[in-house]
Amino acid sequence: MLTNTFIDKPDPPTEADLAAVLGPTKALWDQLQVDLATEIKVDVQEWKSYSRKAGWALRLRHGKRAIVYLSPSRGGFTAAFALGDKAVQAARESGLPARVLKIIDEARRYAEGTAVRIDVKQPKDVEVVKRLAAIKLEH
């Protein structure tokens, strides 16, 4: 599991900060945001830090509904979802890779939903995040 690089920082990261931390995966970070805006109409992006210990995450929303949180790390980033029961079931039936289904099955459940975290380091990970985002929006 990747660790958020912007823990204990008072301000959200700048584009230069992101480029320095993400390195080559900055292209995946940017492309994911473009794809989610185009494909499922994610229309709001805002930096959030719920505590200094948690660090900064980019919350992507469709209207008022949070779809995914992106947390930057050295050489990659984590996409975090809170999936409701219907979305979890749909994800299990969607043909996602076995490694992703294992993450879902082992994820912790909270009142907000099942906390699914996907580390993104390569293009195939972006595709998984896009599929989960579409499932979350649909359910």
CSV table of N, CA and C in Angstrom, one decimal:
chain,number,residue,atom,x,y,z
A,1,MET,N,0.9,-1.2,0.0
A,1,MET,CA,0.0,0.0,0.0
A,1,MET,C,0.9,1.2,0.0
A,2,LEU,N,0.6,2.1,-0.9
A,2,LEU,CA,1.4,3.4,-1.0
A,2,LEU,C,1.0,4.3,0.2
A,3,THR,N,1.9,5.2,0.6
A,3,THR,CA,1.7,6.1,1.7
A,3,THR,C,1.6,7.5,1.1
A,4,ASN,N,0.6,8.2,1.5
A,4,ASN,CA,0.4,9.6,1.1
A,4,ASN,C,1.6,10.5,1.5
A,5,THR,N,2.2,11.1,0.5
A,5,THR,CA,3.4,11.9,0.7
A,5,THR,C,3.1,13.3,1.3
A,6,PHE,N,1.8,13.7,1.3
A,6,PHE,CA,1.5,15.0,1.8
A,6,PHE,C,0.9,15.0,3.2
A,7,ILE,N,1.4,14.1,4.0
A,7,ILE,CA,1.0,14.0,5.4
A,7,ILE,C,1.7,15.2,6.1
A,8,ASP,N,0.9,15.8,7.1
A,8,ASP,CA,1.5,16.8,7.9
A,8,ASP,C,1.9,18.1,7.2
A,9,LYS,N,1.2,18.3,6.0
A,9,LYS,CA,1.5,19.5,5.3
A,9,LYS,C,0.3,20.5,5.5
A,10,PRO,N,0.5,21.8,5.7
A,10,PRO,CA,-0.6,22.7,5.9
A,10,PRO,C,-1.4,23.1,4.7
A,11,ASP,N,-0.7,23.0,3.5
A,11,ASP,CA,-1.4,23.4,2.3
A,11,ASP,C,-1.5,22.2,1.3
A,12,PRO,N,-2.5,22.3,0.4
A,12,PRO,CA,-2.6,21.2,-0.6
A,12,PRO,C,-1.4,21.3,-1.6
A,13,PRO,N,-1.0,20.2,-2.2
A,13,PRO,CA,0.1,20.2,-3.1
A,13,PRO,C,-0.2,21.0,-4.4
A,14,THR,N,0.9,21.6,-4.9
A,14,THR,CA,0.8,22.3,-6.2
A,14,THR,C,1.0,21.3,-7.3
A,15,GLU,N,0.9,21.8,-8.5
A,15,GLU,CA,1.2,20.9,-9.7
A,15,GLU,C,2.6,20.5,-9.7
A,16,ALA,N,3.5,21.5,-9.3
A,16,ALA,CA,4.9,21.2,-9.2
A,16,ALA,C,5.2,20.1,-8.2
A,17,ASP,N,4.6,20.3,-7.0
A,17,ASP,CA,4.7,19.3,-6.0
A,17,ASP,C,4.3,17.9,-6.5
A,18,LEU,N,3.2,17.8,-7.1
A,18,LEU,CA,2.7,16.5,-7.7
A,18,LEU,C,3.6,15.9,-8.7
A,19,ALA,N,4.1,16.8,-9.6
A,19,ALA,CA,5.1,16.3,-10.6
A,19,ALA,C,6.3,15.7,-9.9
A,20,ALA,N,6.8,16.4,-8.9
A,20,ALA,CA,8.0,15.9,-8.2
A,20,ALA,C,7.8,14.6,-7.5
A,21,VAL,N,6.6,14.4,-6.9
A,21,VAL,CA,6.4,13.2,-6.1
A,21,VAL,C,5.9,12.1,-7.0
A,22,LEU,N,5.0,12.3,-7.9
A,22,LEU,CA,4.5,11.2,-8.7
A,22,LEU,C,5.5,10.8,-9.8
A,23,GLY,N,6.3,11.6,-10.2
A,23,GLY,CA,7.3,11.2,-11.3
A,23,GLY,C,6.5,10.8,-12.6
A,24,PRO,N,6.9,9.7,-13.2
A,24,PRO,CA,6.3,9.3,-14.4
A,24,PRO,C,4.8,9.0,-14.3
A,25,THR,N,4.3,8.7,-13.1
A,25,THR,CA,2.9,8.4,-12.9
A,25,THR,C,2.0,9.6,-12.9
A,26,LYS,N,2.7,10.8,-13.0
A,26,LYS,CA,1.9,12.1,-13.1
A,26,LYS,C,1.0,12.0,-14.3
A,27,ALA,N,1.5,11.4,-15.4
A,27,ALA,CA,0.7,11.3,-16.6
A,27,ALA,C,-0.6,10.4,-16.4
A,28,LEU,N,-0.4,9.4,-15.6
A,28,LEU,CA,-1.6,8.5,-15.2
A,28,LEU,C,-2.6,9.3,-14.4
A,29,TRP,N,-2.1,10.1,-13.4
A,29,TRP,CA,-2.9,10.9,-12.5
A,29,TRP,C,-3.7,11.9,-13.4
A,30,ASP,N,-3.1,12.6,-14.3
A,30,ASP,CA,-3.8,13.6,-15.2
A,30,ASP,C,-4.8,12.9,-16.1
A,31,GLN,N,-4.4,11.8,-16.7
A,31,GLN,CA,-5.2,11.1,-17.6
A,31,GLN,C,-6.5,10.5,-16.9
A,32,LEU,N,-6.3,10.0,-15.7
A,32,LEU,CA,-7.5,9.5,-15.0
A,32,LEU,C,-8.5,10.6,-14.8
A,33,GLN,N,-8.0,11.7,-14.4
A,33,GLN,CA,-9.0,12.8,-14.1
A,33,GLN,C,-9.7,13.3,-15.4
A,34,VAL,N,-9.0,13.3,-16.5
A,34,VAL,CA,-9.6,13.7,-17.8
A,34,VAL,C,-10.6,12.6,-18.2
A,35,ASP,N,-10.2,11.3,-18.1
A,35,ASP,CA,-11.1,10.2,-18.4
A,35,ASP,C,-12.4,10.2,-17.6
A,36,LEU,N,-12.2,10.4,-16.3
A,36,LEU,CA,-13.4,10.4,-15.4
A,36,LEU,C,-14.3,11.6,-15.7
A,37,ALA,N,-13.8,12.7,-16.0
A,37,ALA,CA,-14.6,13.9,-16.4
A,37,ALA,C,-15.4,13.6,-17.7
A,38,THR,N,-14.7,13.0,-18.6
A,38,THR,CA,-15.3,12.7,-19.9
A,38,THR,C,-16.3,11.6,-19.9
A,39,GLU,N,-15.9,10.5,-19.3
A,39,GLU,CA,-16.6,9.2,-19.4
A,39,GLU,C,-17.8,9.1,-18.4
A,40,ILE,N,-17.6,9.6,-17.1
A,40,ILE,CA,-18.7,9.5,-16.2
A,40,ILE,C,-19.1,10.9,-15.6
A,41,LYS,N,-18.6,11.9,-16.2
A,41,LYS,CA,-19.0,13.3,-15.9
A,41,LYS,C,-18.7,13.7,-14.4
A,42,VAL,N,-17.5,13.3,-14.0
A,42,VAL,CA,-17.0,13.8,-12.7
A,42,VAL,C,-16.7,15.3,-12.9
A,43,ASP,N,-17.4,16.1,-12.2
A,43,ASP,CA,-17.4,17.5,-12.5
A,43,ASP,C,-16.8,18.5,-11.4
A,44,VAL,N,-16.4,17.9,-10.3
A,44,VAL,CA,-15.9,18.7,-9.2
A,44,VAL,C,-14.6,18.0,-8.7
A,45,GLN,N,-13.5,18.8,-8.6
A,45,GLN,CA,-12.3,18.3,-8.0
A,45,GLN,C,-11.9,19.3,-6.9
A,46,GLU,N,-11.6,18.7,-5.7
A,46,GLU,CA,-11.2,19.6,-4.6
A,46,GLU,C,-10.3,18.8,-3.7
A,47,TRP,N,-9.3,19.6,-3.2
A,47,TRP,CA,-8.3,19.0,-2.3
A,47,TRP,C,-8.9,19.0,-0.9
A,48,LYS,N,-8.8,17.8,-0.2
A,48,LYS,CA,-9.3,17.7,1.1
A,48,LYS,C,-8.2,17.1,2.0
A,49,SER,N,-8.2,17.6,3.3
A,49,SER,CA,-7.4,17.0,4.3
A,49,SER,C,-8.2,16.9,5.6
A,50,TYR,N,-8.5,15.7,6.0
A,50,TYR,CA,-9.4,15.6,7.1
A,50,TYR,C,-8.6,15.6,8.4
A,51,SER,N,-7.3,15.4,8.3
A,51,SER,CA,-6.4,15.6,9.4
A,51,SER,C,-5.0,15.6,8.9
A,52,ARG,N,-4.1,16.3,9.6
A,52,ARG,CA,-2.7,16.3,9.2
A,52,ARG,C,-2.1,15.0,9.1
A,53,LYS,N,-2.6,14.0,9.9
A,53,LYS,CA,-2.0,12.6,9.8
A,53,LYS,C,-2.5,11.9,8.6
A,54,ALA,N,-3.6,12.3,8.0
A,54,ALA,CA,-4.2,11.6,6.8
A,54,ALA,C,-3.5,12.1,5.6
A,55,GLY,N,-3.1,13.4,5.6
A,55,GLY,CA,-2.5,14.0,4.4
A,55,GLY,C,-3.6,14.5,3.5
A,56,TRP,N,-3.2,15.0,2.3
A,56,TRP,CA,-4.1,15.6,1.3
A,56,TRP,C,-4.5,14.6,0.3
A,57,ALA,N,-5.8,14.7,-0.1
A,57,ALA,CA,-6.3,13.8,-1.2
A,57,ALA,C,-7.2,14.7,-2.1
A,58,LEU,N,-7.2,14.3,-3.3
A,58,LEU,CA,-8.0,15.0,-4.3
A,58,LEU,C,-9.4,14.3,-4.4
A,59,ARG,N,-10.4,15.0,-3.9
A,59,ARG,CA,-11.8,14.4,-4.0
A,59,ARG,C,-12.4,14.7,-5.3
A,60,LEU,N,-12.8,13.6,-6.0
A,60,LEU,CA,-13.5,13.8,-7.3
A,60,LEU,C,-15.0,13.5,-7.1
A,61,ARG,N,-15.8,14.4,-7.5
A,61,ARG,CA,-17.3,14.3,-7.3
A,61,ARG,C,-18.1,14.4,-8.6
A,62,HIS,N,-19.2,13.8,-8.6
A,62,HIS,CA,-20.2,13.9,-9.6
A,62,HIS,C,-21.4,14.6,-8.9
A,63,GLY,N,-21.5,16.0,-9.2
A,63,GLY,CA,-22.4,16.8,-8.4
A,63,GLY,C,-22.0,16.8,-7.0
A,64,LYS,N,-22.9,16.4,-6.1
A,64,LYS,CA,-22.5,16.4,-4.7
A,64,LYS,C,-22.0,15.1,-4.2
A,65,ARG,N,-22.0,14.1,-5.0
A,65,ARG,CA,-21.6,12.8,-4.7
A,65,ARG,C,-20.1,12.5,-4.9
A,66,ALA,N,-19.4,12.2,-3.8
A,66,ALA,CA,-18.0,11.8,-3.9
A,66,ALA,C,-17.9,10.5,-4.6
A,67,ILE,N,-17.1,10.4,-5.6
A,67,ILE,CA,-16.8,9.2,-6.3
A,67,ILE,C,-15.5,8.5,-5.9
A,68,VAL,N,-14.5,9.2,-5.9
A,68,VAL,CA,-13.2,8.6,-5.5
A,68,VAL,C,-12.2,9.7,-5.0
A,69,TYR,N,-11.3,9.3,-4.1
A,69,TYR,CA,-10.3,10.1,-3.5
A,69,TYR,C,-9.0,9.7,-4.0
A,70,LEU,N,-8.1,10.6,-4.5
A,70,LEU,CA,-6.8,10.3,-5.1
A,70,LEU,C,-5.8,10.8,-4.1
A,71,SER,N,-4.9,9.9,-3.6
A,71,SER,CA,-3.9,10.3,-2.6
A,71,SER,C,-2.5,10.1,-3.3
A,72,PRO,N,-1.8,11.2,-3.5
A,72,PRO,CA,-0.5,11.1,-4.1
A,72,PRO,C,0.6,10.5,-3.2
A,73,SER,N,1.5,9.7,-3.8
A,73,SER,CA,2.6,9.0,-3.1
A,73,SER,C,3.8,9.0,-4.0
A,74,ARG,N,4.9,8.7,-3.5
A,74,ARG,CA,6.1,8.6,-4.3
A,74,ARG,C,6.0,7.5,-5.3
A,75,GLY,N,6.0,7.9,-6.6
A,75,GLY,CA,6.0,6.9,-7.7
A,75,GLY,C,4.6,6.3,-8.0
A,76,GLY,N,3.5,6.9,-7.5
A,76,GLY,CA,2.2,6.4,-7.7
A,76,GLY,C,1.2,7.1,-6.9
A,77,PHE,N,0.0,6.6,-6.9
A,77,PHE,CA,-1.1,7.2,-6.1
A,77,PHE,C,-2.1,6.1,-5.7
A,78,THR,N,-2.9,6.4,-4.7
A,78,THR,CA,-4.0,5.5,-4.3
A,78,THR,C,-5.3,6.1,-4.6
A,79,ALA,N,-6.2,5.3,-5.2
A,79,ALA,CA,-7.6,5.7,-5.5
A,79,ALA,C,-8.4,5.0,-4.4
A,80,ALA,N,-9.1,5.8,-3.6
A,80,ALA,CA,-9.9,5.2,-2.5
A,80,ALA,C,-11.4,5.4,-2.8
A,81,PHE,N,-12.2,4.3,-2.6
A,81,PHE,CA,-13.6,4.3,-2.8
A,81,PHE,C,-14.3,3.9,-1.5
A,82,ALA,N,-15.5,4.4,-1.3
A,82,ALA,CA,-16.4,3.9,-0.3
A,82,ALA,C,-17.6,3.3,-1.1
A,83,LEU,N,-17.6,2.0,-1.3
A,83,LEU,CA,-18.6,1.3,-2.1
A,83,LEU,C,-19.7,0.7,-1.2
A,84,GLY,N,-20.9,1.1,-1.6
A,84,GLY,CA,-22.1,0.5,-1.0
A,84,GLY,C,-22.2,-1.0,-1.3
A,85,ASP,N,-23.2,-1.7,-0.7
A,85,ASP,CA,-23.3,-3.1,-0.9
A,85,ASP,C,-23.7,-3.4,-2.3
A,86,LYS,N,-24.5,-2.6,-3.0
A,86,LYS,CA,-24.9,-2.9,-4.4
A,86,LYS,C,-23.7,-2.7,-5.3
A,87,ALA,N,-22.9,-1.7,-5.0
A,87,ALA,CA,-21.7,-1.5,-5.8
A,87,ALA,C,-20.7,-2.6,-5.6
A,88,VAL,N,-20.5,-3.1,-4.4
A,88,VAL,CA,-19.6,-4.2,-4.1
A,88,VAL,C,-20.1,-5.4,-4.9
A,89,GLN,N,-21.4,-5.7,-4.9
A,89,GLN,CA,-21.9,-6.9,-5.6
A,89,GLN,C,-21.7,-6.7,-7.1
A,90,ALA,N,-22.0,-5.5,-7.6
A,90,ALA,CA,-21.8,-5.2,-9.1
A,90,ALA,C,-20.3,-5.4,-9.4
A,91,ALA,N,-19.4,-4.9,-8.6
A,91,ALA,CA,-17.9,-5.1,-8.8
A,91,ALA,C,-17.6,-6.6,-8.9
A,92,ARG,N,-18.1,-7.4,-8.0
A,92,ARG,CA,-17.8,-8.8,-8.0
A,92,ARG,C,-18.3,-9.5,-9.3
A,93,GLU,N,-19.3,-9.0,-9.9
A,93,GLU,CA,-19.9,-9.6,-11.1
A,93,GLU,C,-19.4,-8.9,-12.4
A,94,SER,N,-18.5,-8.0,-12.3
A,94,SER,CA,-18.1,-7.2,-13.4
A,94,SER,C,-16.9,-7.7,-14.2
A,95,GLY,N,-16.3,-8.8,-13.8
A,95,GLY,CA,-15.2,-9.3,-14.5
A,95,GLY,C,-13.9,-8.6,-14.2
A,96,LEU,N,-13.8,-7.9,-13.1
A,96,LEU,CA,-12.5,-7.3,-12.6
A,96,LEU,C,-11.5,-8.3,-12.4
A,97,PRO,N,-10.2,-8.0,-12.5
A,97,PRO,CA,-9.1,-9.0,-12.2
A,97,PRO,C,-9.2,-9.5,-10.8
A,98,ALA,N,-8.7,-10.8,-10.7
A,98,ALA,CA,-8.8,-11.5,-9.4
A,98,ALA,C,-8.1,-10.7,-8.3
A,99,ARG,N,-7.0,-10.0,-8.6
A,99,ARG,CA,-6.3,-9.2,-7.6
A,99,ARG,C,-7.2,-8.1,-7.0
A,100,VAL,N,-8.0,-7.5,-7.9
A,100,VAL,CA,-8.9,-6.4,-7.4
A,100,VAL,C,-10.1,-7.0,-6.6
A,101,LEU,N,-10.6,-8.2,-7.0
A,101,LEU,CA,-11.7,-8.8,-6.2
A,101,LEU,C,-11.2,-9.2,-4.9
A,102,LYS,N,-9.9,-9.6,-4.8
A,102,LYS,CA,-9.3,-9.9,-3.5
A,102,LYS,C,-9.3,-8.7,-2.6
A,103,ILE,N,-8.9,-7.5,-3.2
A,103,ILE,CA,-8.8,-6.3,-2.4
A,103,ILE,C,-10.2,-6.0,-1.9
A,104,ILE,N,-11.2,-6.1,-2.7
A,104,ILE,CA,-12.6,-5.8,-2.3
A,104,ILE,C,-13.1,-6.8,-1.2
A,105,ASP,N,-12.8,-8.0,-1.4
A,105,ASP,CA,-13.2,-9.0,-0.4
A,105,ASP,C,-12.5,-8.8,1.0
A,106,GLU,N,-11.3,-8.3,1.0
A,106,GLU,CA,-10.6,-8.1,2.2
A,106,GLU,C,-10.7,-6.7,2.8
A,107,ALA,N,-11.4,-5.8,2.1
A,107,ALA,CA,-11.6,-4.4,2.5
A,107,ALA,C,-12.4,-4.3,3.7
A,108,ARG,N,-12.1,-3.3,4.5
A,108,ARG,CA,-12.9,-3.0,5.7
A,108,ARG,C,-14.2,-2.4,5.4
A,109,ARG,N,-15.2,-2.8,6.2
A,109,ARG,CA,-16.5,-2.2,6.0
A,109,ARG,C,-16.8,-1.1,7.0
A,110,TYR,N,-17.3,0.0,6.6
A,110,TYR,CA,-17.7,1.1,7.5
A,110,TYR,C,-19.1,1.5,7.2
A,111,ALA,N,-19.7,2.4,8.0
A,111,ALA,CA,-21.0,2.9,7.8
A,111,ALA,C,-21.2,3.5,6.4
A,112,GLU,N,-20.1,4.1,5.9
A,112,GLU,CA,-20.2,4.8,4.6
A,112,GLU,C,-20.1,3.8,3.4
A,113,GLY,N,-19.6,2.6,3.7
A,113,GLY,CA,-19.4,1.6,2.7
A,113,GLY,C,-18.1,0.8,2.9
A,114,THR,N,-17.8,0.0,1.9
A,114,THR,CA,-16.6,-0.8,1.9
A,114,THR,C,-15.5,0.0,1.4
A,115,ALA,N,-14.4,0.1,2.2
A,115,ALA,CA,-13.3,1.0,1.9
A,115,ALA,C,-12.3,0.3,0.9
A,116,VAL,N,-12.4,0.5,-0.4
A,116,VAL,CA,-11.6,-0.1,-1.4
A,116,VAL,C,-10.5,0.8,-1.8
A,117,ARG,N,-9.2,0.4,-1.7
A,117,ARG,CA,-8.1,1.2,-2.1
A,117,ARG,C,-7.3,0.5,-3.1
A,118,ILE,N,-7.1,1.2,-4.2
A,118,ILE,CA,-6.3,0.6,-5.4
A,118,ILE,C,-5.1,1.5,-5.6
A,119,ASP,N,-3.9,0.9,-5.5
A,119,ASP,CA,-2.7,1.6,-5.8
A,119,ASP,C,-2.5,1.7,-7.3
A,120,VAL,N,-2.2,2.9,-7.8
A,120,VAL,CA,-2.1,3.1,-9.2
A,120,VAL,C,-0.6,3.4,-9.5
A,121,LYS,N,0.0,2.5,-10.3
A,121,LYS,CA,1.4,2.7,-10.8
A,121,LYS,C,1.5,2.5,-12.3
A,122,GLN,N,0.5,1.9,-12.9
A,122,GLN,CA,0.6,1.6,-14.3
A,122,GLN,C,-0.8,1.7,-15.0
A,123,PRO,N,-0.8,1.8,-16.3
A,123,PRO,CA,-2.1,2.0,-17.0
A,123,PRO,C,-3.2,1.0,-16.7
A,124,LYS,N,-2.8,-0.2,-16.5
A,124,LYS,CA,-3.9,-1.2,-16.2
A,124,LYS,C,-4.6,-0.9,-14.8
A,125,ASP,N,-3.9,-0.2,-13.9
A,125,ASP,CA,-4.5,0.2,-12.7
A,125,ASP,C,-5.5,1.3,-12.9
A,126,VAL,N,-5.2,2.2,-13.8
A,126,VAL,CA,-6.1,3.3,-14.2
A,126,VAL,C,-7.4,2.7,-14.7
A,127,GLU,N,-7.3,1.7,-15.5
A,127,GLU,CA,-8.6,1.1,-16.1
A,127,GLU,C,-9.4,0.5,-15.0
A,128,VAL,N,-8.8,-0.1,-14.0
A,128,VAL,CA,-9.5,-0.7,-12.8
A,128,VAL,C,-10.2,0.5,-12.1
A,129,VAL,N,-9.5,1.6,-11.8
A,129,VAL,CA,-10.1,2.7,-11.1
A,129,VAL,C,-11.3,3.3,-11.9
A,130,LYS,N,-11.2,3.4,-13.2
A,130,LYS,CA,-12.3,3.9,-14.0
A,130,LYS,C,-13.5,3.0,-14.0
A,131,ARG,N,-13.3,1.7,-14.0
A,131,ARG,CA,-14.4,0.7,-13.9
A,131,ARG,C,-15.1,0.8,-12.5
A,132,LEU,N,-14.3,0.9,-11.5
A,132,LEU,CA,-14.9,1.0,-10.1
A,132,LEU,C,-15.6,2.3,-10.0
A,133,ALA,N,-15.1,3.4,-10.6
A,133,ALA,CA,-15.8,4.7,-10.5
A,133,ALA,C,-17.1,4.6,-11.2
A,134,ALA,N,-17.2,4.0,-12.4
A,134,ALA,CA,-18.4,3.8,-13.1
A,134,ALA,C,-19.4,3.0,-12.3
A,135,ILE,N,-18.9,1.9,-11.7
A,135,ILE,CA,-19.8,1.1,-10.9
A,135,ILE,C,-20.3,1.9,-9.7
A,136,LYS,N,-19.5,2.6,-9.0
A,136,LYS,CA,-19.9,3.4,-7.9
A,136,LYS,C,-21.0,4.4,-8.3
A,137,LEU,N,-20.8,5.1,-9.4
A,137,LEU,CA,-21.8,6.1,-9.9
A,137,LEU,C,-23.1,5.4,-10.2
A,138,GLU,N,-23.1,4.2,-10.8
A,138,GLU,CA,-24.3,3.5,-11.2
A,138,GLU,C,-25.0,3.0,-10.0
A,139,HIS,N,-24.3,2.7,-8.9
A,139,HIS,CA,-25.0,2.1,-7.8
A,139,HIS,C,-24.9,3.0,-6.5
